[in-house]
């Protein structure tokens, strides 16, 4: 397969791993910033006749929007057979509805932007809530990989007598398959808003804990608030120490401190976003899917 | 005409003036930045059935790329008849060729991006060099307005016995029409590169100065280097104090200091980009062209 992985800023480590798994080469994207705020993009390897896989971790969607567009343009101009985007974390999916008149539904607009930019995308566990499948919003092939089997495997290997907990009712979609794979019980917490910034979180049937080690599973940890509230609710019921496992670790230092303060014993994440909590490698399952897409593209050999 | 001008960050003053000239309303774009670097865009006025004119001065093309895309999406979702972009300064036009293999020709890629984003654009004196007309690179109507008549008018009213000077051979396209409109002589300086960062600038026929006040006219002042070198070359020939007039004042404070040090007596610019040197108002001529475009759009009444 004649493929080349090109890493956007901040995604070099992931891109190198993906390239290795795909038996593809790796190239960095050279981005020069001019004093007037414009950027000049340069692909450092010849892409002629190759399937180009741009890797962008989705951490700076606004700053990377034009560089990504320019990189695609440069690859096509060099004669690339196809240009796809691997964005292990797909940004903007949480803005999936208009909450006030005049608001952009960013998930739709971002999907339209990416559809105009590349030939296909691949991602890991996108935040699907009001939008139920990426096909609803993308005009290009949009591949999803789920990290839940990998997460189940990690829990099985690292937590004794676990119970899988979803921090809110939406998280049922994550926790059920994980608990089933492990053959252990699961539950989701219930949230009740008691004020503008106050939320009461409760476990409908506290008896289910039954001396088990609670593992909260969620897709995104950002402010850390949801996980912290869930952990506090569990600890207030006298639970064993709480482990949190998330797919996408978007947290900053303040969020990590909040989790510690809430009594979270450990936080583990997949490596979709590089973070000190990374403990679950999703490159192999993502590479498998990317290989399938590339086999369907023109430039495949 | 049922039009509404929507200003991107940093372009409110220009957008308000344009709206006034178009007898249109004005709305700000509300941009909320989340801690995770995503943005939420909101149009604060109802755009249903209206021709939306987004105004962006082009000073932060990368940072504004997604917000602009999202704003267009929101306007269309609200039922806007058309969405155009007035970018008084059109960025990325100086990157009009590939200087090294693998480089993106940003002017082409940016034009493709804008073509996928809005229905039409309008700009003032784009930097056309290797690309000779915007039609070559835009897939949507792309209107150009020239500020040269306004610049000629300013010189005629403010400089006694002027001679119009182009800082390099490319600037002939600007200085000739200005000099013709004023009925005064003109000349362009010649540049010779004498080292990696050194350029010798000379006036082929020094006698043409003839006790006239030199007015250097150029399209963009960015680092200020070109203008500074031109001014120094003129002063070394014993010229009268030098005035510089530019269309787009992209300069920062360091560049302004460099111009002063080079003996530039005054710097005047059009108001395409808000700057303390603004002295020539191009809103009226731009508004005239925008009115023409809007009369051709579906939503016109």
mmCIF file of N, CA and C in Angstrom, chain A residues 221-276:
data_model
loop_
_atom_site.group_PDB
_atom_site.id
_atom_site.type_symbol
_atom_site.label_atom_id
_atom_site.label_comp_id
_atom_site.label_asym_id
_atom_site.label_seq_id
_atom_site.Cartn_x
_atom_site.Cartn_y
_atom_site.Cartn_z
ATOM 1 N N UNK A 221 -13.540 13.900 28.531
ATOM 2 C CA UNK A 221 -13.323 14.627 29.780
ATOM 3 C C UNK A 221 -12.740 15.973 29.395
ATOM 4 N N UNK A 222 -13.457 17.042 29.714
ATOM 5 C CA UNK A 222 -13.011 18.377 29.293
ATOM 6 C C UNK A 222 -12.801 19.246 30.538
ATOM 7 N N UNK A 223 -13.862 19.800 31.093
ATOM 8 C CA UNK A 223 -13.704 20.546 32.349
ATOM 9 C C UNK A 223 -13.484 19.567 33.501
ATOM 10 N N UNK A 224 -13.879 18.321 33.337
ATOM 11 C CA UNK A 224 -13.764 17.323 34.401
ATOM 12 C C UNK A 224 -14.945 17.360 35.356
ATOM 13 N N UNK A 225 -15.841 18.330 35.168
ATOM 14 C CA UNK A 225 -16.958 18.541 36.090
ATOM 15 C C UNK A 225 -17.878 17.314 36.199
ATOM 16 N N UNK A 226 -18.255 16.771 35.058
ATOM 17 C CA UNK A 226 -19.173 15.622 35.060
ATOM 18 C C UNK A 226 -18.570 14.431 35.808
ATOM 19 N N UNK A 227 -17.307 14.140 35.514
ATOM 20 C CA UNK A 227 -16.646 13.017 36.184
ATOM 21 C C UNK A 227 -16.496 13.286 37.681
ATOM 22 N N UNK A 228 -16.141 14.522 38.037
ATOM 23 C CA UNK A 228 -15.941 14.874 39.448
ATOM 24 C C UNK A 228 -17.242 14.714 40.228
ATOM 25 N N UNK A 229 -18.334 15.182 39.637
ATOM 26 C CA UNK A 229 -19.634 15.058 40.325
ATOM 27 C C UNK A 229 -20.025 13.589 40.492
ATOM 28 N N UNK A 230 -19.773 12.816 39.454
ATOM 29 C CA UNK A 230 -20.108 11.396 39.520
ATOM 30 C C UNK A 230 -19.285 10.700 40.600
ATOM 31 N N UNK A 231 -17.990 11.021 40.639
ATOM 32 C CA UNK A 231 -17.114 10.384 41.627
ATOM 33 C C UNK A 231 -17.543 10.755 43.047
ATOM 34 N N UNK A 232 -17.898 12.037 43.237
ATOM 35 C CA UNK A 232 -18.329 12.474 44.571
ATOM 36 C C UNK A 232 -19.614 11.766 44.984
ATOM 37 N N UNK A 233 -20.535 11.606 44.042
ATOM 38 C CA UNK A 233 -21.796 10.908 44.355
ATOM 39 C C UNK A 233 -21.510 9.474 44.781
ATOM 40 N N UNK A 234 -20.603 8.817 44.087
ATOM 41 C CA UNK A 234 -20.275 7.430 44.423
ATOM 42 C C UNK A 234 -19.570 7.333 45.775
ATOM 43 N N UNK A 235 -18.621 8.236 46.004
ATOM 44 C CA UNK A 235 -17.882 8.212 47.268
ATOM 45 C C UNK A 235 -18.818 8.499 48.445
ATOM 46 N N UNK A 236 -19.804 9.380 48.213
ATOM 47 C CA UNK A 236 -20.735 9.717 49.304
ATOM 48 C C UNK A 236 -21.612 8.514 49.656
ATOM 49 N N UNK A 237 -21.685 7.531 48.748
ATOM 50 C CA UNK A 237 -22.419 6.287 49.039
ATOM 51 C C UNK A 237 -21.492 5.245 49.655
ATOM 52 N N UNK A 238 -20.265 5.674 49.948
ATOM 53 C CA UNK A 238 -19.318 4.759 50.589
ATOM 54 C C UNK A 238 -18.663 3.791 49.628
ATOM 55 N N UNK A 239 -18.582 4.170 48.351
ATOM 56 C CA UNK A 239 -18.011 3.249 47.352
ATOM 57 C C UNK A 239 -16.514 3.039 47.564
ATOM 58 N N UNK A 240 -15.985 2.016 46.945
ATOM 59 C CA UNK A 240 -14.539 1.813 46.896
ATOM 60 C C UNK A 240 -13.931 2.929 46.044
ATOM 61 N N UNK A 241 -12.600 3.089 46.047
ATOM 62 C CA UNK A 241 -11.973 4.142 45.231
ATOM 63 C C UNK A 241 -12.433 4.083 43.767
ATOM 64 N N UNK A 242 -12.580 5.265 43.173
ATOM 65 C CA UNK A 242 -13.183 5.402 41.842
ATOM 66 C C UNK A 242 -12.104 5.526 40.762
ATOM 67 N N UNK A 243 -12.256 4.736 39.709
ATOM 68 C CA UNK A 243 -11.410 4.864 38.516
ATOM 69 C C UNK A 243 -12.245 5.531 37.413
ATOM 70 N N UNK A 244 -11.653 6.459 36.690
ATOM 71 C CA UNK A 244 -12.338 7.046 35.532
ATOM 72 C C UNK A 244 -11.594 6.627 34.266
ATOM 73 N N UNK A 245 -12.341 6.187 33.262
ATOM 74 C CA UNK A 245 -11.752 5.849 31.971
ATOM 75 C C UNK A 245 -12.483 6.660 30.900
ATOM 76 N N UNK A 246 -11.724 7.434 30.140
ATOM 77 C CA UNK A 246 -12.351 8.233 29.076
ATOM 78 C C UNK A 246 -11.650 7.953 27.748
ATOM 79 N N UNK A 247 -12.381 8.221 26.671
ATOM 80 C CA UNK A 247 -11.781 8.057 25.351
ATOM 81 C C UNK A 247 -10.871 9.251 25.058
ATOM 82 N N UNK A 248 -11.439 10.454 25.182
ATOM 83 C CA UNK A 248 -10.730 11.655 24.748
ATOM 84 C C UNK A 248 -10.395 12.538 25.950
ATOM 85 N N UNK A 249 -9.108 12.634 26.273
ATOM 86 C CA UNK A 249 -8.667 13.419 27.435
ATOM 87 C C UNK A 249 -8.364 14.849 26.997
ATOM 88 N N UNK A 250 -9.386 15.690 27.038
ATOM 89 C CA UNK A 250 -9.214 17.102 26.669
ATOM 90 C C UNK A 250 -8.875 17.965 27.876
ATOM 91 N N UNK A 251 -8.592 17.353 28.998
ATOM 92 C CA UNK A 251 -8.460 18.096 30.254
ATOM 93 C C UNK A 251 -7.202 18.949 30.329
ATOM 94 N N UNK A 252 -7.316 20.049 31.059
ATOM 95 C CA UNK A 252 -6.135 20.821 31.425
ATOM 96 C C UNK A 252 -5.783 20.514 32.888
ATOM 97 N N UNK A 253 -4.756 21.196 33.393
ATOM 98 C CA UNK A 253 -4.272 20.915 34.748
ATOM 99 C C UNK A 253 -5.336 21.188 35.808
ATOM 100 N N UNK A 254 -6.129 22.247 35.617
ATOM 101 C CA UNK A 254 -7.159 22.598 36.599
ATOM 102 C C UNK A 254 -8.180 21.472 36.707
ATOM 103 N N UNK A 255 -8.520 20.894 35.558
ATOM 104 C CA UNK A 255 -9.500 19.814 35.546
ATOM 105 C C UNK A 255 -8.954 18.581 36.267
ATOM 106 N N UNK A 256 -7.664 18.314 36.049
ATOM 107 C CA UNK A 256 -7.051 17.164 36.723
ATOM 108 C C UNK A 256 -7.077 17.353 38.241
ATOM 109 N N UNK A 257 -6.790 18.584 38.679
ATOM 110 C CA UNK A 257 -6.819 18.879 40.120
ATOM 111 C C UNK A 257 -8.234 18.683 40.669
ATOM 112 N N UNK A 258 -9.236 19.093 39.874
ATOM 113 C CA UNK A 258 -10.631 18.943 40.312
ATOM 114 C C UNK A 258 -10.975 17.461 40.488
ATOM 115 N N UNK A 259 -10.475 16.634 39.574
ATOM 116 C CA UNK A 259 -10.748 15.196 39.681
ATOM 117 C C UNK A 259 -10.098 14.603 40.926
ATOM 118 N N UNK A 260 -8.858 15.010 41.196
ATOM 119 C CA UNK A 260 -8.187 14.516 42.400
ATOM 120 C C UNK A 260 -8.961 14.922 43.646
ATOM 121 N N UNK A 261 -9.391 16.213 43.659
ATOM 122 C CA UNK A 261 -10.133 16.731 44.809
ATOM 123 C C UNK A 261 -11.449 15.987 44.999
ATOM 124 N N UNK A 262 -12.015 15.483 43.916
ATOM 125 C CA UNK A 262 -13.298 14.761 44.002
ATOM 126 C C UNK A 262 -13.103 13.303 44.410
ATOM 127 N N UNK A 263 -11.859 12.926 44.633
ATOM 128 C CA UNK A 263 -11.611 11.561 45.100
ATOM 129 C C UNK A 263 -11.441 10.535 44.000
ATOM 130 N N UNK A 264 -11.143 10.988 42.786
ATOM 131 C CA UNK A 264 -10.869 10.039 41.706
ATOM 132 C C UNK A 264 -9.483 9.440 41.940
ATOM 133 N N UNK A 265 -9.426 8.130 42.087
ATOM 134 C CA UNK A 265 -8.161 7.478 42.417
ATOM 135 C C UNK A 265 -7.248 7.416 41.210
ATOM 136 N N UNK A 266 -7.820 7.123 40.044
ATOM 137 C CA UNK A 266 -7.001 7.151 38.830
ATOM 138 C C UNK A 266 -7.835 7.503 37.612
ATOM 139 N N UNK A 267 -7.175 8.174 36.677
ATOM 140 C CA UNK A 267 -7.804 8.556 35.407
ATOM 141 C C UNK A 267 -7.003 7.920 34.298
ATOM 142 N N UNK A 268 -7.696 7.187 33.441
ATOM 143 C CA UNK A 268 -7.047 6.514 32.317
ATOM 144 C C UNK A 268 -7.763 6.960 31.038
ATOM 145 N N UNK A 269 -6.980 7.151 29.967
ATOM 146 C CA UNK A 269 -7.599 7.556 28.696
ATOM 147 C C UNK A 269 -6.970 6.780 27.549
ATOM 148 N N UNK A 270 -7.634 6.812 26.416
ATOM 149 C CA UNK A 270 -7.018 6.283 25.200
ATOM 150 C C UNK A 270 -6.065 7.360 24.672
ATOM 151 N N UNK A 271 -5.253 6.994 23.713
ATOM 152 C CA UNK A 271 -4.271 7.955 23.188
ATOM 153 C C UNK A 271 -4.761 8.749 21.969
ATOM 154 N N UNK A 272 -6.096 8.955 21.860
ATOM 155 C CA UNK A 272 -6.589 9.806 20.762
ATOM 156 C C UNK A 272 -6.016 11.209 20.899
ATOM 157 N N UNK A 273 -5.899 11.676 22.145
ATOM 158 C CA UNK A 273 -5.263 12.965 22.425
ATOM 159 C C UNK A 273 -4.117 12.690 23.396
ATOM 160 N N UNK A 274 -2.943 13.194 23.077
ATOM 161 C CA UNK A 274 -1.775 12.926 23.915
ATOM 162 C C UNK A 274 -1.971 13.581 25.276
ATOM 163 N N UNK A 275 -1.881 12.795 26.340
ATOM 164 C CA UNK A 275 -2.142 13.282 27.683
ATOM 165 C C UNK A 275 -1.478 12.316 28.661
ATOM 166 N N UNK A 276 -1.095 12.821 29.849
ATOM 167 C CA UNK A 276 -0.383 11.969 30.808
ATOM 168 C C UNK A 276 -1.233 10.789 31.259
#
